[in-house]
PDB file of C-alpha atoms in Angstrom:
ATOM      1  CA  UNK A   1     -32.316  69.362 195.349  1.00 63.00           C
ATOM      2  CA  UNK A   2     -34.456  71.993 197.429  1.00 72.00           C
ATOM      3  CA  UNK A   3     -37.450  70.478 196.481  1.00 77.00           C
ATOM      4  CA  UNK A   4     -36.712  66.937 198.151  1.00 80.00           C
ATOM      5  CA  UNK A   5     -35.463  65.769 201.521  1.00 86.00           C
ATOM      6  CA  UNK A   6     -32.150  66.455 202.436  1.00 86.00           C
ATOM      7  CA  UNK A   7     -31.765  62.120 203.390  1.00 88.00           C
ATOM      8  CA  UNK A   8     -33.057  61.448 199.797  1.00 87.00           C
ATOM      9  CA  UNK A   9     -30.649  64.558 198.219  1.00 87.00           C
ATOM     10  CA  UNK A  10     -27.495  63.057 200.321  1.00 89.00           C
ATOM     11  CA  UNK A  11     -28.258  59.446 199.118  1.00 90.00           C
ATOM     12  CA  UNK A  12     -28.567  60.411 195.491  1.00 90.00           C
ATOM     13  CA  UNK A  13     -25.394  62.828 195.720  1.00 90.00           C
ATOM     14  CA  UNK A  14     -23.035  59.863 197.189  1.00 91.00           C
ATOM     15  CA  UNK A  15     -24.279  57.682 194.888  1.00 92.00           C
ATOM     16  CA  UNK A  16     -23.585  60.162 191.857  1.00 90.00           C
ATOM     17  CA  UNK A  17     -20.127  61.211 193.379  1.00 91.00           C
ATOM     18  CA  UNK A  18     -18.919  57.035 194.121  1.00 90.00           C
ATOM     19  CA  UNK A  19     -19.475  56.253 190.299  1.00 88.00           C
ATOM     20  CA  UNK A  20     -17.993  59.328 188.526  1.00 87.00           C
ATOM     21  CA  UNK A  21     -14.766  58.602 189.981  1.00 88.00           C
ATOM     22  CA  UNK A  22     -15.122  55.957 187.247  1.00 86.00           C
ATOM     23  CA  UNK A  23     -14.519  58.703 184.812  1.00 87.00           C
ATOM     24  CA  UNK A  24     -11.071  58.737 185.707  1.00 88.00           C
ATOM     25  CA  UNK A  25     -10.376  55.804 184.245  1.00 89.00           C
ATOM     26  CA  UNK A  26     -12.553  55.630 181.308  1.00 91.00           C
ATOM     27  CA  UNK A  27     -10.829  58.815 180.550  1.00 90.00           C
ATOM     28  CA  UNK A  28      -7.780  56.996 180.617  1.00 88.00           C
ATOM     29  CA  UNK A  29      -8.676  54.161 178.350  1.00 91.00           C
ATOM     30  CA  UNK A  30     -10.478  56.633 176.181  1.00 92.00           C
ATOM     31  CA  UNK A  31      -7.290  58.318 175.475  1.00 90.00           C
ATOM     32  CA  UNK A  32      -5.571  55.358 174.366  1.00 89.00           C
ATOM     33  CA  UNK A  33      -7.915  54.874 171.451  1.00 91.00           C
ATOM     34  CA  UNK A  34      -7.425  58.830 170.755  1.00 91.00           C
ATOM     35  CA  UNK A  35      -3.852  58.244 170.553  1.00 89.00           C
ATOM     36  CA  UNK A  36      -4.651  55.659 167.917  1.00 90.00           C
ATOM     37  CA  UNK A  37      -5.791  57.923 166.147  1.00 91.00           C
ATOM     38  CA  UNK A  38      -9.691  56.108 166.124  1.00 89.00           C
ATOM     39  CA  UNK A  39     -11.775  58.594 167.005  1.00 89.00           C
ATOM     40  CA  UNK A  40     -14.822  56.700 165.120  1.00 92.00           C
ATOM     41  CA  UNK A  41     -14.238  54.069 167.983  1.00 92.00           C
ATOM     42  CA  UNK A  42     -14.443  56.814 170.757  1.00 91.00           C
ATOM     43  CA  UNK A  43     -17.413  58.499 169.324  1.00 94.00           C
ATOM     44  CA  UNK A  44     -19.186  55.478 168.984  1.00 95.00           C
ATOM     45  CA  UNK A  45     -19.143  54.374 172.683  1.00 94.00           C
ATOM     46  CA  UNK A  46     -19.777  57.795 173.693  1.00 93.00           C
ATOM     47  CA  UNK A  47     -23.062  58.074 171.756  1.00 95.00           C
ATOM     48  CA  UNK A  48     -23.927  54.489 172.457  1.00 95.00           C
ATOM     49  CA  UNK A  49     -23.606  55.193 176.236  1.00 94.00           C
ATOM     50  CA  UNK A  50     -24.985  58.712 176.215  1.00 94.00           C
ATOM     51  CA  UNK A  51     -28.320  56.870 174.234  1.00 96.00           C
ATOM     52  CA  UNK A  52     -28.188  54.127 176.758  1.00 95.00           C
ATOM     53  CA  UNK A  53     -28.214  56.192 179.930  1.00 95.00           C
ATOM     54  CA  UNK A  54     -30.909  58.279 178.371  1.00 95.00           C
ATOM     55  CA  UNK A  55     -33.204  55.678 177.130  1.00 96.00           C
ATOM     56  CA  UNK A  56     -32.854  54.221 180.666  1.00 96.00           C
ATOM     57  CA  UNK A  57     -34.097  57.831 182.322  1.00 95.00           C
ATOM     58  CA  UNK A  58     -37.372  57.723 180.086  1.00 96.00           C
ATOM     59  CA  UNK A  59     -37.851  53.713 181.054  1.00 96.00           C
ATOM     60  CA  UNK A  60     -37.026  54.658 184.556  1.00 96.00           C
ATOM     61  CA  UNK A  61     -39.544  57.656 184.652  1.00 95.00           C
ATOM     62  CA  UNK A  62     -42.304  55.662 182.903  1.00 95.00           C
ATOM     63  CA  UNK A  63     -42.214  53.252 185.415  1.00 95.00           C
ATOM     64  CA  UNK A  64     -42.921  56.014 188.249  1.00 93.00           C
ATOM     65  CA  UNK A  65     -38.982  55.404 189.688  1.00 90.00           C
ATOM     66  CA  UNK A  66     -38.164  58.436 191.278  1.00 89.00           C
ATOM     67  CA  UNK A  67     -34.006  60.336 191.496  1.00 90.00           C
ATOM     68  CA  UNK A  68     -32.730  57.253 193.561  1.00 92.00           C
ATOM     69  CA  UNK A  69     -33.215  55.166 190.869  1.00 94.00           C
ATOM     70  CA  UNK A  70     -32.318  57.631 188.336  1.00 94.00           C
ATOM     71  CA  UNK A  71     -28.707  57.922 190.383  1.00 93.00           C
ATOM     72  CA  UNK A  72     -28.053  53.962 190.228  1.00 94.00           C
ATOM     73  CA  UNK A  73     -28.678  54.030 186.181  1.00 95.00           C
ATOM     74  CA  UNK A  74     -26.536  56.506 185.884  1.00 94.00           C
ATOM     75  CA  UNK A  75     -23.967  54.423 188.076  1.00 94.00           C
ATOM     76  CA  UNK A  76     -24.518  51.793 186.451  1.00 94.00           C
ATOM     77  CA  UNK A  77     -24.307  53.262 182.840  1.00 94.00           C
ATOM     78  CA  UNK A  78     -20.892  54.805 183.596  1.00 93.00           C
ATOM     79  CA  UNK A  79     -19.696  51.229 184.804  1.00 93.00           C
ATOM     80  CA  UNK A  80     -20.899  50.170 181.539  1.00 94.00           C
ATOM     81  CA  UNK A  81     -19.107  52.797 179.798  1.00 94.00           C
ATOM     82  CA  UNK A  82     -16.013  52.364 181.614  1.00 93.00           C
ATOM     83  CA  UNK A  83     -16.215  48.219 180.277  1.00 94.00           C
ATOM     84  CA  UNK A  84     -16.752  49.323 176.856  1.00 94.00           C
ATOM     85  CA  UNK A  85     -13.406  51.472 176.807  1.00 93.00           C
ATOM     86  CA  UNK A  86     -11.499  48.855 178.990  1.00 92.00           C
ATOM     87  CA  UNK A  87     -12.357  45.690 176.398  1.00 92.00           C
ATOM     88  CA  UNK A  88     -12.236  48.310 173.387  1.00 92.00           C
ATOM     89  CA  UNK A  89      -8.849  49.210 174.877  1.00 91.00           C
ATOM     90  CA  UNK A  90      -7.357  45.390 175.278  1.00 91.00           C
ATOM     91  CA  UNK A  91      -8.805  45.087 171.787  1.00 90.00           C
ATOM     92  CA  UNK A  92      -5.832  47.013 170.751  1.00 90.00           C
ATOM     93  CA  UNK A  93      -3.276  47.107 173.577  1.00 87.00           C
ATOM     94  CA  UNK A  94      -2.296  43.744 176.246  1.00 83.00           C
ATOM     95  CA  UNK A  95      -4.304  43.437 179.121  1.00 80.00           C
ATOM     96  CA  UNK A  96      -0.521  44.203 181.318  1.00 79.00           C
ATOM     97  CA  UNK A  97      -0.287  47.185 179.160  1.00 76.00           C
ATOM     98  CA  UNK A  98      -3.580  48.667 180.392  1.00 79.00           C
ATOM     99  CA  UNK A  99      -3.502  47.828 184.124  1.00 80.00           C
ATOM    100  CA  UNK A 100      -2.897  51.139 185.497  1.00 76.00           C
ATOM    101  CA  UNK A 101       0.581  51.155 187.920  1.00 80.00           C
ATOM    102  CA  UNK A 102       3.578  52.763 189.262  1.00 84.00           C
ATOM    103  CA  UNK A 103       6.747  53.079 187.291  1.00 86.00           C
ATOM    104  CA  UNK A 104       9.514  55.182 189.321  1.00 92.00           C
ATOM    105  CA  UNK A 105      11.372  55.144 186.310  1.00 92.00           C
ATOM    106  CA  UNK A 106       8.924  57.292 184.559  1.00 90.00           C
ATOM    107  CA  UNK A 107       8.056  59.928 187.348  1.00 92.00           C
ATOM    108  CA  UNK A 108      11.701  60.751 187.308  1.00 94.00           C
ATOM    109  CA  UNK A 109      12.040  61.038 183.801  1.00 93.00           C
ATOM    110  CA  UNK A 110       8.145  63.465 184.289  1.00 93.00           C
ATOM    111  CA  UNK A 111      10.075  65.285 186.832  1.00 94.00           C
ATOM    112  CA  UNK A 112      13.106  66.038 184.744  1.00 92.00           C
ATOM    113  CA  UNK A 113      11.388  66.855 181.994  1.00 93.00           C
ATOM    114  CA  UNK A 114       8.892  69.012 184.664  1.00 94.00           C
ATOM    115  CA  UNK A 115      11.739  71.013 185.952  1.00 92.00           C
ATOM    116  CA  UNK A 116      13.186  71.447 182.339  1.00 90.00           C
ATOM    117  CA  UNK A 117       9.967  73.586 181.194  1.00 92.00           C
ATOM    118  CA  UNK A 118       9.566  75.339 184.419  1.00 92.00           C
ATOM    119  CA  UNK A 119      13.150  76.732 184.592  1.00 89.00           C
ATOM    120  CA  UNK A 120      11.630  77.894 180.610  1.00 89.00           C
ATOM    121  CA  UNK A 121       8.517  79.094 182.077  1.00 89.00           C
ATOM    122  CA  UNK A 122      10.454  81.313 184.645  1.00 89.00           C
ATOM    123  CA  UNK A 123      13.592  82.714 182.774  1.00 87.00           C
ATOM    124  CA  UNK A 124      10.590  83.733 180.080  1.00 88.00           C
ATOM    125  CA  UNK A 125       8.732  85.617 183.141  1.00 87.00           C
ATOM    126  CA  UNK A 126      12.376  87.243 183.711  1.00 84.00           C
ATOM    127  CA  UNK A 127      13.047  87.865 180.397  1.00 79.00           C
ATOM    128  CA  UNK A 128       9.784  89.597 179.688  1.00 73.00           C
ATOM    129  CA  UNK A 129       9.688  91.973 182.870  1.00 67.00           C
ATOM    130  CA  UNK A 130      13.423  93.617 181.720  1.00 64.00           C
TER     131      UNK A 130
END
């Protein structure tokens, strides 16, 4: 980043930081297909991805495109990374079931079982400074 101007750093950085928020998600459909149990699955796409967005660097760099272009590959290969797990995902689960959403019956059961294992984290802390 020192060695190129701070417009061309900035652009490159926003671009880098607006698609990894994608991770989130793929994360999230990713550990679907762990809790399958199909890790084959999950290794697959990760190599395939990891190969793509590498081959695409060399093609990139042949071609004389310079860290812009290198920033919207990688945007674009974590897009296509995030598709893989989504379809991989529906493969296996309904589309409703993978639609991310709110449930206010679940936080409240998270927070009851939250407050359950803190009041075990703390009593331990008591317990051990007798």
């Amino acid at each position: 980043l020192k060695t190129m101007d701070n417009s061309t750093a900035i652009q490159m950085l926003r671009i880098l930081l607006i698609s990894s928020i994608s991770l989130l998600p793929q994360k999230f459909y990713a550990s679907l297909i762990r809790g399958l149990q199909r890790m084959g699955l999950n290794n697959l796409i990760d190599v395939a991805a990891m190969g793509l967005q590498q081959l695409g660097v060399i093609i990139i760099l042949i071609f004389g495109g310079g860290p812009i272009h290198i920033a919207y590959w990688f945007a674009v290969s974590f897009a296509l990374s995030l598709l893989a797990y989504l379809f991989t995902s529906a493969h296996f689960f309904s589309w409703q079931a993978i639609i991310p959403g709110y449930s206010a019956v679940a936080v409240k059961r998270i927070i009851r079982y939250t407050r359950k294992m803190m009041s075990i984290s703390v009593l331990s802390i008591l317990k051990g400074a007798e």
